[in-house]
Short mmCIF file of C-alpha atoms and ligand atoms in Angstrom, two decimals:
data_model
loop_
_atom_site.label_atom_id
_atom_site.label_comp_id
_atom_site.label_asym_id
_atom_site.label_seq_id
_atom_site.Cartn_x
_atom_site.Cartn_y
_atom_site.Cartn_z
CA MET N 1 0.00 0.00 0.00
CA VAL N 2 1.27 3.46 -0.90
CA ILE N 3 1.36 5.90 1.93
CA LYS N 4 0.09 9.38 1.15
CA LEU N 5 1.08 12.27 3.39
CA LYS N 6 0.87 16.03 3.31
CA GLN N 7 4.00 17.66 1.97
CA ASN N 8 4.92 19.29 5.29
CA VAL N 9 4.54 15.91 7.08
CA ILE N 10 6.93 14.39 4.57
CA ASP N 11 9.42 17.22 5.22
CA ILE N 12 9.22 16.64 8.95
CA LEU N 13 9.67 12.91 8.51
CA LYS N 14 12.78 13.59 6.44
CA LYS N 15 14.21 15.85 9.13
CA LEU N 16 13.57 13.26 11.86
CA LYS N 17 15.26 10.55 9.79
CA GLU N 18 18.28 12.81 9.29
CA LYS N 19 18.56 13.41 13.01
CA ASP N 20 18.04 9.84 13.98
CA VAL N 21 17.51 10.85 17.62
CA GLU N 22 14.50 11.85 19.63
CA VAL N 23 13.98 15.58 19.64
CA GLU N 24 12.11 17.98 21.82
CA ALA N 25 9.10 19.30 19.91
CA SER N 26 9.43 23.03 20.54
CA GLU N 27 13.10 22.93 19.58
CA LEU N 28 12.28 21.05 16.40
CA ALA N 29 9.56 23.57 15.56
CA LYS N 30 12.07 26.37 16.06
CA GLU N 31 14.60 24.64 13.85
CA LEU N 32 12.07 24.01 11.08
CA LYS N 33 10.72 27.56 11.50
CA ILE N 34 7.16 26.31 11.77
CA ASP N 35 4.44 26.77 14.35
CA TYR N 36 4.44 24.34 17.26
CA ILE N 37 0.80 23.45 16.51
CA VAL N 38 1.59 22.74 12.85
CA LEU N 39 4.42 20.45 13.95
CA MET N 40 2.26 18.57 16.44
CA SER N 41 -0.49 18.10 13.88
CA ALA N 42 2.12 16.65 11.48
CA VAL N 43 3.36 14.34 14.25
CA ASN N 44 -0.24 13.19 14.69
CA ASP N 45 -0.36 12.38 10.98
CA LEU N 46 2.82 10.36 11.38
CA ALA N 47 1.27 8.54 14.35
CA ALA N 48 -1.88 7.79 12.31
CA ASN N 49 0.36 6.03 9.78
CA ASN N 50 2.32 4.32 12.52
CA LEU N 51 5.51 6.10 11.47
CA GLY N 52 6.13 8.16 14.56
CA GLY N 53 4.68 9.79 17.65
CA PHE N 54 5.52 11.73 20.76
CA LYS N 55 5.81 11.09 24.45
CA GLU N 56 5.49 13.51 27.34
CA ASN N 57 8.09 14.34 29.94
CA LYS N 58 7.46 16.44 33.01
CA ILE N 59 10.47 18.56 33.80
CA ASP N 60 11.60 21.03 36.34
CA TYR N 61 13.48 23.93 34.81
CA LEU N 62 15.72 26.11 36.93
CA TYR N 63 16.34 29.63 35.71
CA LEU N 64 18.17 32.59 37.19
CA ASN N 65 15.81 35.21 38.60
CA ASP N 66 16.39 38.92 37.99
CA GLU N 67 19.00 39.19 40.72
CA GLY N 68 20.73 36.05 39.43
CA LEU N 69 20.78 37.50 35.93
CA ASP N 70 22.29 40.70 37.32
CA TYR N 71 25.08 38.68 39.01
CA LEU N 72 25.64 36.76 35.79
CA LYS N 73 26.09 39.98 33.91
CA ASN N 74 27.94 42.11 36.46
CA GLY N 75 29.44 39.65 38.90
CA PHE N 76 28.53 38.84 42.52
CA PRO N 77 28.62 41.87 44.83
CA PHE N 78 31.63 40.46 46.76
CA ARG N 79 33.46 40.13 43.42
CA ARG N 80 32.65 43.68 42.43
CA LEU N 81 33.77 44.95 45.82
CA ILE N 82 37.08 43.05 45.97
CA ASN N 83 37.91 44.18 42.44
CA LEU N 84 37.31 47.77 43.47
CA ILE N 85 39.45 47.33 46.60
CA LEU N 86 42.34 45.66 44.75
CA LYS N 87 42.29 48.39 42.15
CA ASP N 88 42.09 51.11 44.79
CA GLY N 89 45.01 49.52 46.65
CA LYS N 90 44.59 51.03 50.15
CA LYS N 91 45.58 49.13 53.28
CA GLU N 92 42.49 49.73 55.35
CA TYR N 93 38.87 50.76 54.83
CA SER N 94 36.08 51.90 57.09
CA VAL N 95 32.55 50.84 56.24
CA ILE N 96 31.88 54.38 55.04
CA ASP N 97 34.92 54.19 52.72
CA LEU N 98 33.56 50.96 51.24
CA LYS N 99 30.11 52.43 50.83
CA LYS N 100 31.58 55.36 48.91
CA LEU N 101 33.72 53.04 46.82
CA SER N 102 30.95 50.59 45.95
CA LYS N 103 27.78 52.69 46.15
CA PHE N 104 26.06 49.54 47.52
CA GLU N 105 23.00 49.65 49.74
CA ASP N 106 23.78 48.88 53.40
CA GLU N 107 22.54 45.32 53.33
CA ALA N 108 24.30 44.38 50.09
CA LEU N 109 27.49 45.95 51.39
CA TYR N 110 27.25 44.03 54.65
CA ARG N 111 26.76 40.76 52.80
CA ALA N 112 29.61 41.45 50.39
CA ILE N 113 31.93 42.10 53.37
CA GLN N 114 30.82 38.87 55.08
CA ASN N 115 31.47 36.94 51.87
CA MET N 116 34.91 38.43 51.32
CA LYS N 117 35.76 37.53 54.88
CA LYS N 118 34.55 33.97 54.38
CA ASN N 119 36.67 33.74 51.24
CA ARG N 120 39.64 34.92 53.33
CA TRP N 121 40.20 37.88 51.07
CA ILE N 122 40.04 40.37 53.93
CA LEU N 123 40.58 40.64 57.67
CA THR N 124 38.36 42.72 59.89
CA SER N 125 38.98 44.31 63.24
CA LYS N 126 37.31 46.60 65.72
CA ALA N 127 40.51 47.27 67.63
CA ALA N 128 40.76 50.93 66.60
CA GLY N 129 37.26 51.51 68.02
CA GLU N 130 35.73 51.51 64.58
CA TYR N 131 34.99 48.51 62.35
CA LYS N 132 37.78 48.27 59.75
CA VAL N 133 38.46 46.09 56.76
CA TYR N 134 42.03 45.10 55.78
CA PRO N 135 42.58 43.54 52.33
CA ASP N 136 44.57 40.34 52.82
CA VAL N 137 45.22 39.10 49.25
CA LYS N 138 46.89 40.38 46.08
CA GLU N 139 44.39 38.64 43.85
CA ALA N 140 41.08 36.86 44.35
CA PRO N 141 40.64 33.76 42.19
CA SER N 142 37.17 32.77 40.91
CA LEU N 143 35.01 30.71 43.26
CA GLU N 144 33.13 27.59 42.21
CA ILE N 145 29.81 29.38 42.36
CA GLU N 146 31.13 32.09 40.08
CA LYS N 147 32.27 29.55 37.55
CA PHE N 148 28.99 27.70 37.77
CA ILE N 149 26.73 30.72 37.26
CA THR N 150 28.34 31.27 33.84
CA THR N 151 26.80 27.98 32.65
CA PHE N 152 23.55 29.94 32.38
CA GLU N 153 25.12 31.93 29.58
CA LYS N 154 24.95 29.07 27.11
CA LYS N 155 21.57 27.73 28.10
CA SER N 156 19.19 29.80 30.16
CA TYR N 157 18.10 26.88 32.36
CA HIS N 158 19.19 23.63 34.03
CA ASP N 159 16.97 20.58 33.94
CA LYS N 160 16.69 19.53 37.57
CA SER N 161 16.56 15.82 36.78
CA LYS N 162 19.76 15.95 34.80
CA LEU N 163 22.11 17.60 37.31
CA SER N 164 25.36 15.93 38.27
CA LYS N 165 26.19 15.78 41.96
CA LYS N 166 28.58 18.72 41.68
CA GLU N 167 26.09 20.76 39.69
CA ALA N 168 23.38 19.97 42.22
CA GLU N 169 25.59 21.38 45.00
CA GLN N 170 26.11 24.61 43.09
CA ILE N 171 22.40 24.86 42.28
CA ASP N 172 21.78 24.50 46.02
CA ALA N 173 24.24 27.30 46.69
CA LEU N 174 22.52 29.58 44.20
CA ASN N 175 19.18 28.65 45.67
CA ARG N 176 20.34 29.52 49.20
CA ARG N 177 21.25 32.96 47.89
CA ASN N 178 17.76 33.29 46.36
CA LEU N 179 19.02 33.65 42.83
CA LEU N 180 16.85 31.01 41.13
CA LYS N 181 13.33 30.60 39.90
CA ARG N 182 11.65 27.33 38.96
CA GLU N 183 9.34 26.49 36.14
CA LYS N 184 7.62 23.15 35.69
CA LYS N 185 7.03 22.23 32.08
CA THR N 186 5.75 19.36 30.04
CA GLN N 187 8.11 18.48 27.27
CA ARG N 188 7.05 16.57 24.20
CA ILE N 189 9.62 14.32 22.68
CA VAL N 190 9.07 13.43 19.06
CA TYR N 191 10.29 10.05 17.84
CA LEU N 192 10.06 7.72 14.85
CA THR N 193 8.74 4.16 15.11
CA SER N 194 10.88 1.39 13.66
CA GLU N 195 8.64 1.58 10.61
CA GLY N 196 9.21 5.27 10.37
CA LYS N 197 12.96 4.69 10.55
CA LYS N 198 12.76 2.05 7.83
CA ILE N 199 10.46 3.69 5.28
CA GLN N 200 11.99 5.33 2.20
CA VAL N 201 10.76 8.90 1.84
CA SER N 202 10.79 8.59 -1.97
CA LYS N 203 8.08 5.94 -1.70
CA ILE N 204 5.67 8.34 0.01
CA GLU N 205 3.29 10.25 -2.23
CA PRO N 206 2.47 13.86 -1.35
CA LEU N 207 -1.24 14.58 -1.00
CA ALA N 208 -2.67 17.12 -3.45
CA GLU N 209 -3.38 20.52 -1.92
CA ILE N 210 -7.03 21.32 -1.39
CA SER N 211 -8.27 24.86 -1.04
CA ASN N 212 -11.99 24.17 -0.52
CA LEU N 213 -13.68 21.77 1.85
CA THR N 214 -16.85 20.09 0.61
CA SER N 215 -19.76 18.91 2.74
CA ASP N 216 -18.85 15.35 1.69
CA MET N 217 -15.40 15.73 3.19
CA LEU N 218 -16.96 16.91 6.41
CA LEU N 219 -19.47 14.01 6.49
CA THR N 220 -16.94 11.28 5.75
CA GLY N 221 -14.25 12.70 8.00
CA GLU N 222 -11.94 12.96 5.02
CA TRP N 223 -11.30 16.60 5.94
CA GLU N 224 -8.95 15.40 8.67
CA ARG N 225 -6.73 13.63 6.18
CA VAL N 226 -6.66 16.06 3.26
CA ASN N 227 -3.79 18.39 2.56
CA LEU N 228 -5.28 21.82 3.13
CA LYS N 229 -3.68 24.65 1.26
CA PRO N 230 -2.39 27.14 3.83
CA PHE N 231 -3.81 30.65 3.91
CA ASN N 232 -1.54 33.36 2.64
CA VAL N 233 -2.13 35.88 5.37
CA SER N 234 0.15 38.51 3.87
CA VAL N 235 -1.98 39.06 0.77
CA THR N 236 -4.31 42.06 1.00
CA GLY N 237 -7.96 41.16 0.97
CA PRO N 238 -10.64 42.68 -1.25
CA ARG N 239 -11.48 46.29 -0.48
CA LEU N 240 -14.67 46.59 1.52
CA HIS N 241 -16.93 49.55 1.00
CA ALA N 242 -18.88 49.54 4.20
CA GLY N 243 -21.49 52.18 4.95
CA LYS N 244 -20.28 55.27 6.73
CA ILE N 245 -21.49 58.63 7.84
CA ASN N 246 -21.41 61.31 5.16
CA PRO N 247 -18.48 63.71 5.73
CA LEU N 248 -20.78 66.74 5.84
CA ILE N 249 -22.83 65.11 8.62
CA ASN N 250 -19.59 64.37 10.46
CA ILE N 251 -18.65 68.04 10.30
CA ILE N 252 -22.13 69.11 11.44
CA ASN N 253 -21.87 66.74 14.40
CA LYS N 254 -18.44 68.07 15.23
CA ILE N 255 -19.70 71.68 15.23
CA ARG N 256 -22.73 70.67 17.28
CA ASN N 257 -20.53 68.94 19.85
CA ILE N 258 -18.22 71.92 20.12
CA PHE N 259 -21.07 74.33 20.85
CA LEU N 260 -22.65 71.88 23.27
CA SER N 261 -19.30 71.51 25.02
CA MET N 262 -19.12 75.30 25.31
CA GLY N 263 -22.48 75.38 27.11
CA PHE N 264 -24.73 76.29 24.18
CA THR N 265 -28.17 74.84 23.43
CA GLU N 266 -29.32 74.07 19.91
CA ILE N 267 -32.39 75.84 18.55
CA LYS N 268 -34.50 75.27 15.45
CA GLY N 269 -36.66 77.72 13.53
CA PRO N 270 -38.92 77.59 10.50
CA ILE N 271 -37.49 77.39 7.00
CA VAL N 272 -40.60 79.14 5.69
CA GLU N 273 -40.23 82.46 7.45
CA SER N 274 -41.87 85.87 7.61
CA ALA N 275 -40.09 88.87 6.15
CA PHE N 276 -40.70 90.28 9.63
CA PHE N 277 -38.22 87.99 11.38
CA ASN N 278 -35.89 87.59 8.44
CA PHE N 279 -35.56 91.34 7.77
CA ASP N 280 -37.75 93.81 9.70
CA ALA N 281 -36.93 92.68 13.21
CA LEU N 282 -33.28 92.82 12.13
CA PHE N 283 -33.66 96.49 11.24
CA GLN N 284 -33.28 95.97 7.51
CA PRO N 285 -35.30 98.69 5.79
CA GLN N 286 -38.17 97.50 3.65
CA ASP N 287 -36.52 98.78 0.48
CA HIS N 288 -33.26 97.00 1.27
CA PRO N 289 -31.83 95.44 -1.94
CA ALA N 290 -31.38 92.02 -0.27
CA ARG N 291 -35.16 91.75 -0.05
CA GLU N 292 -35.58 91.87 -3.81
CA MET N 293 -36.82 88.90 -5.80
CA HIS N 294 -33.41 88.16 -7.28
CA ASP N 295 -31.92 87.52 -3.81
CA THR N 296 -34.85 86.14 -1.85
CA PHE N 297 -37.35 83.40 -2.67
CA TYR N 298 -40.90 84.63 -1.99
CA LEU N 299 -43.77 82.17 -1.58
CA ASN N 300 -47.26 82.59 -3.04
CA ASN N 301 -48.79 80.02 -0.79
CA PRO N 302 -49.28 80.82 2.00
CA LYS N 303 -49.50 84.40 0.85
CA GLN N 304 -49.13 86.00 4.28
CA SER N 305 -47.57 85.04 7.55
CA LYS N 306 -48.82 85.72 11.05
CA LEU N 307 -46.91 88.36 12.97
CA PRO N 308 -46.24 88.26 16.73
CA GLN N 309 -48.29 90.30 19.23
CA LYS N 310 -49.19 93.73 17.92
CA ASP N 311 -47.32 95.82 20.50
CA ARG N 312 -44.02 94.10 19.56
CA VAL N 313 -44.68 94.53 15.86
CA ASP N 314 -45.37 98.17 16.49
CA ALA N 315 -42.18 98.46 18.51
CA VAL N 316 -40.28 97.17 15.47
CA LYS N 317 -42.28 99.48 13.21
CA ALA N 318 -41.28 102.42 15.44
CA THR N 319 -37.56 101.59 15.24
CA HIS N 320 -37.81 101.74 11.45
CA GLU N 321 -39.83 104.95 11.37
CA ASN N 322 -38.20 106.98 14.15
CA GLY N 323 -35.98 104.77 16.24
CA GLY N 324 -38.71 104.01 18.80
CA ASP N 325 -37.42 104.35 22.35
CA CYS N 326 -33.85 103.24 21.70
CA GLY N 327 -32.50 106.67 20.93
CA SER N 328 -31.98 106.08 17.20
CA LEU N 329 -33.52 108.13 14.39
CA GLY N 330 -34.61 104.98 12.55
CA TRP N 331 -34.76 104.91 8.76
CA GLU N 332 -37.43 107.64 8.59
CA TYR N 333 -39.98 106.05 6.24
CA ASP N 334 -43.53 104.63 6.53
CA TRP N 335 -43.24 101.02 7.59
CA SER N 336 -45.69 98.58 5.96
CA TYR N 337 -47.34 95.62 7.73
CA ASP N 338 -47.97 93.96 4.38
CA ILE N 339 -44.31 93.87 3.39
CA ALA N 340 -43.45 92.46 6.83
CA LYS N 341 -46.10 89.73 6.39
CA LYS N 342 -44.58 88.45 3.16
CA VAL N 343 -43.65 84.79 3.22
CA ILE N 344 -40.14 83.78 2.19
CA LEU N 345 -37.61 80.96 2.48
CA ARG N 346 -35.32 82.26 5.19
CA THR N 347 -32.16 83.78 3.73
CA HIS N 348 -30.15 83.46 6.94
CA THR N 349 -30.53 81.73 10.29
CA THR N 350 -30.31 85.12 11.96
CA ALA N 351 -34.11 84.96 11.52
CA THR N 352 -34.05 82.02 13.92
CA THR N 353 -31.86 83.67 16.56
CA CYS N 354 -34.06 86.75 16.22
CA ARG N 355 -37.09 84.57 17.03
CA ARG N 356 -35.19 83.53 20.14
CA LEU N 357 -35.13 87.19 21.22
CA ALA N 358 -38.92 87.29 20.81
CA GLN N 359 -39.22 84.15 22.91
CA PHE N 360 -36.91 85.67 25.54
CA TYR N 361 -39.31 88.62 25.81
CA LYS N 362 -42.46 86.53 25.79
CA ASN N 363 -41.25 84.12 28.50
CA LYS N 364 -39.68 86.89 30.60
CA GLU N 365 -36.41 84.97 30.63
CA LYS N 366 -33.25 85.98 32.43
CA PRO N 367 -29.78 86.08 30.90
CA PRO N 368 -27.44 84.38 30.24
CA ILE N 369 -28.83 82.63 27.18
CA LYS N 370 -26.44 80.83 24.83
CA VAL N 371 -27.95 79.19 21.76
CA PHE N 372 -26.81 78.02 18.32
CA SER N 373 -28.41 76.70 15.18
CA ILE N 374 -27.10 74.66 12.26
CA ASP N 375 -29.69 74.83 9.54
CA LYS N 376 -30.75 75.41 5.96
CA VAL N 377 -31.11 78.77 4.27
CA PHE N 378 -32.02 79.74 0.71
CA ARG N 379 -30.86 82.43 -1.65
CA ASN N 380 -31.65 83.00 -5.27
CA GLU N 381 -28.07 82.40 -6.47
CA LYS N 382 -26.73 80.90 -9.67
CA VAL N 383 -25.26 77.56 -8.64
CA ASP N 384 -21.60 77.11 -9.48
CA ARG N 385 -18.46 75.64 -7.92
CA SER N 386 -18.55 78.13 -5.07
CA HIS N 387 -22.28 78.94 -4.76
CA LEU N 388 -25.41 77.03 -3.84
CA ALA N 389 -29.01 78.29 -3.74
CA GLU N 390 -29.79 76.02 -0.81
CA PHE N 391 -27.08 75.85 1.82
CA MET N 392 -26.51 75.81 5.54
CA GLN N 393 -25.49 78.31 8.17
CA VAL N 394 -24.02 77.95 11.61
CA GLU N 395 -25.41 80.71 13.78
CA GLY N 396 -25.40 81.65 17.42
CA ILE N 397 -26.17 84.30 20.02
CA VAL N 398 -25.24 85.02 23.60
CA ILE N 399 -27.61 87.20 25.62
CA ASP N 400 -25.87 88.41 28.74
CA GLU N 401 -25.04 91.38 30.86
CA ASN N 402 -21.90 93.36 30.11
CA VAL N 403 -20.66 91.09 27.34
CA THR N 404 -18.29 92.81 24.92
CA LEU N 405 -16.60 92.41 21.55
CA CYS N 406 -13.74 90.72 23.43
CA ASP N 407 -16.14 87.99 24.59
CA LEU N 408 -17.33 87.58 21.01
CA ARG N 409 -13.79 87.30 19.69
CA GLY N 410 -12.80 84.89 22.45
CA LEU N 411 -15.80 82.73 21.75
CA LEU N 412 -15.18 82.52 18.02
CA THR N 413 -11.45 81.96 18.51
CA GLU N 414 -12.28 79.11 20.88
CA PHE N 415 -14.74 77.64 18.39
CA TYR N 416 -12.40 77.77 15.40
CA GLY N 417 -9.53 76.48 17.52
CA LYS N 418 -11.59 73.42 18.37
CA MET N 419 -12.38 73.03 14.67
CA GLY N 420 -8.65 72.89 13.93
CA PHE N 421 -8.02 76.53 12.98
CA PRO N 422 -6.04 78.11 15.80
CA LYS N 423 -5.25 81.31 13.89
CA VAL N 424 -8.22 83.67 13.79
CA ILE N 425 -8.37 87.37 12.89
CA THR N 426 -11.29 89.77 13.07
CA ARG N 427 -11.73 92.95 11.07
CA PRO N 428 -14.38 95.65 11.12
CA GLY N 429 -17.43 94.74 9.04
CA PHE N 430 -20.96 95.90 8.40
CA PHE N 431 -24.37 94.32 8.90
CA PRO N 432 -27.64 96.26 9.22
CA TYR N 433 -28.39 94.52 12.54
CA THR N 434 -25.04 94.70 14.38
CA GLU N 435 -22.93 97.55 15.65
CA PRO N 436 -20.02 97.11 15.97
CA SER N 437 -19.62 94.34 13.41
CA LEU N 438 -16.69 91.98 12.81
CA GLU N 439 -15.67 89.87 9.84
CA VAL N 440 -13.95 86.71 11.02
CA SER N 441 -11.19 85.00 9.03
CA VAL N 442 -9.19 81.88 9.81
CA TYR N 443 -5.81 80.84 8.47
CA SER N 444 -5.72 77.65 6.43
CA GLU N 445 -2.29 76.02 6.80
CA GLU N 446 -3.17 73.79 3.84
CA LEU N 447 -4.00 76.59 1.44
CA GLY N 448 -1.55 79.05 3.01
CA THR N 449 -4.13 81.84 3.05
CA TRP N 450 -6.65 83.60 5.26
CA LEU N 451 -10.28 82.78 4.51
CA GLU N 452 -13.23 84.89 5.53
CA LEU N 453 -15.75 82.57 7.15
CA ALA N 454 -18.13 84.44 9.41
CA GLY N 455 -19.96 87.67 10.08
CA SER N 456 -20.60 88.76 13.65
CA GLY N 457 -21.25 91.63 15.97
CA ILE N 458 -23.34 93.00 18.78
CA PHE N 459 -27.04 93.40 17.90
CA ARG N 460 -28.03 97.04 17.57
CA PRO N 461 -30.43 98.57 20.11
CA GLU N 462 -32.92 98.82 17.20
CA VAL N 463 -32.90 95.01 17.16
CA THR N 464 -32.90 94.31 20.89
CA TYR N 465 -35.14 97.07 22.35
CA PRO N 466 -38.40 95.72 20.94
CA TRP N 467 -37.67 92.54 22.93
CA GLY N 468 -36.88 94.37 26.14
CA ILE N 469 -33.14 93.79 25.95
CA LYS N 470 -31.36 96.95 27.04
CA ASN N 471 -27.89 97.95 28.17
CA PRO N 472 -26.07 96.49 30.10
CA THR N 473 -27.66 93.34 28.65
CA ARG N 474 -26.34 92.82 25.14
CA VAL N 475 -26.57 90.21 22.43
CA LEU N 476 -23.45 88.83 20.77
CA ALA N 477 -24.32 87.33 17.36
CA TRP N 478 -22.54 85.50 14.58
CA GLY N 479 -23.31 83.49 11.50
CA MET N 480 -21.31 81.60 8.92
CA GLY N 481 -21.78 79.39 5.91
CA LEU N 482 -21.28 75.74 6.73
CA GLU N 483 -20.21 74.55 3.30
CA ARG N 484 -17.20 76.87 2.95
CA LEU N 485 -15.85 75.50 6.18
CA ALA N 486 -16.72 71.95 5.12
CA MET N 487 -14.88 72.38 1.79
CA LEU N 488 -11.83 73.51 3.71
CA MET N 489 -11.99 70.60 6.12
CA ALA N 490 -12.81 67.97 3.50
CA GLY N 491 -10.37 69.35 0.95
CA ARG N 492 -13.01 69.76 -1.81
CA GLU N 493 -12.73 72.50 -4.41
CA ASP N 494 -16.29 72.29 -5.72
CA ILE N 495 -19.00 73.15 -3.19
CA ARG N 496 -21.51 71.01 -5.12
CA ASP N 497 -19.52 67.86 -4.24
CA LEU N 498 -20.92 68.10 -0.73
CA TYR N 499 -24.38 67.28 -2.08
CA ARG N 500 -23.55 65.51 -5.35
CA ASN N 501 -21.57 62.99 -3.27
CA PRO N 502 -19.00 61.69 -5.78
CA ILE N 503 -18.70 58.01 -4.88
CA LYS N 504 -14.93 57.98 -5.39
CA TRP N 505 -14.46 60.65 -2.75
CA LEU N 506 -16.93 59.08 -0.33
CA ARG N 507 -15.08 55.80 -0.57
CA GLU N 508 -11.77 57.51 0.19
CA VAL N 509 -12.79 59.62 3.18
CA SER N 510 -12.11 58.13 6.57
CA TYR N 511 -14.85 57.06 8.92
N1 LIG K 1 -26.53 86.82 8.76
C1 LIG K 1 -25.17 87.09 8.31
C2 LIG K 1 -24.93 86.33 7.00
O1 LIG K 1 -25.82 85.68 6.51
C3 LIG K 1 -24.15 86.66 9.33
C4 LIG K 1 -24.26 87.37 10.63
C5 LIG K 1 -24.99 86.86 11.67
C6 LIG K 1 -23.65 88.60 10.82
C7 LIG K 1 -25.10 87.49 12.87
C8 LIG K 1 -23.71 89.27 12.04
C9 LIG K 1 -24.44 88.68 13.06
O2 LIG K 1 -23.84 86.43 6.44
#
């Protein structure tokens, strides 16, 4: 009958025949550069064909512990000390002298002195009133224990069952000095049977390599005998395109978390908004160019929006016509309810923070109030690589007493820092609803330029008075486009990519 074996089993058989002695399994595995488990499974195959096998041996290994290893490397303390003394060459030493010379701890020094004395390398005396050490030799030959410890250099352990009588004495000596540690192990000794020794390797046929198991193989048990092709674990696998969060959502979440971490609360407001909150309550005159059809989307249905309680609407009306009670002259024109009632798609989320002022008044709230919004706005823009008609803004306000432009700058610097833009500059700007106003730019290390990202300021009295917010309570306000910032962070040059979602990019971005 022809014997069929896996190729690696044949190789191991060959090696064992070459050696012609029993070998310890882990050493054989090391020599063959294969895994211990692979070796033992091959030995099992040999056993199944009655060609070989293994037997177990319980053994007691003796190793040097850390201190023992230190002595092996640097010498015993008494050796180190006598060497220092012989080199130093003085006739007598106090304990303090020896401590200086050796830098040993007290106990180690004491033991080293005792050992040197036992070795008859020194004499000691207390005759002069103080304990003194007198070197008594010109040279100090190696002791047995010193010679023996070097045997651990070649092999890190001694097998307790295999010690000669002399070795056993030295092991005892090391043990008394607490320099050893023990480890019990089970050794597996691999051997060949007489058949295994006899068989000619050339007569054995290698089994074909199989890369797929079939259900038949599993049912018949053949799977245990087949020659399985090993996995190549260094080959890269197929690329997986698992689902992930869209990068824009990731950025939104990051912004949200930053404001939340800074103590802000998120607010939401209607997308379909009244001209009143989008413009009038923000002190934008009713003939302001931004209100025109080519900038703002007006809705036909519903045709009119509801305004808040009449006295507040009239307070806003008054600021436009004559400044109301805030000390301003206003815009000096006749304010129209109808224009204020027009229905639009909000052009900025400042409409939403402005609604928060109305709520503050209505609920008789107390400062401080810190809110933000991340939401959609609409402008009648021609869409191109840097413009969208529907986009998002990140907006916020702080209502508090005695807050200043410095607080506003600090806040925005903190925010952009957390977003990864530590360099922030502010310059004077203009918005109809803030005074003073600041344009905020951040430095992009990647692009090597400053980029203007946000508008901000302190809401004018014309904006805050109708809602009962008067000095020293002020409202810090800011707003910025989300997509510009997102382009910067995602490294996209076309703003439309953020919504077109090119699949190649989405696959590349990290999770
Ligand atoms: N609303 C302004 C814009 O759309 C930004 C802004 C908000 C400016 C708040 C000042 C205060 O650009």
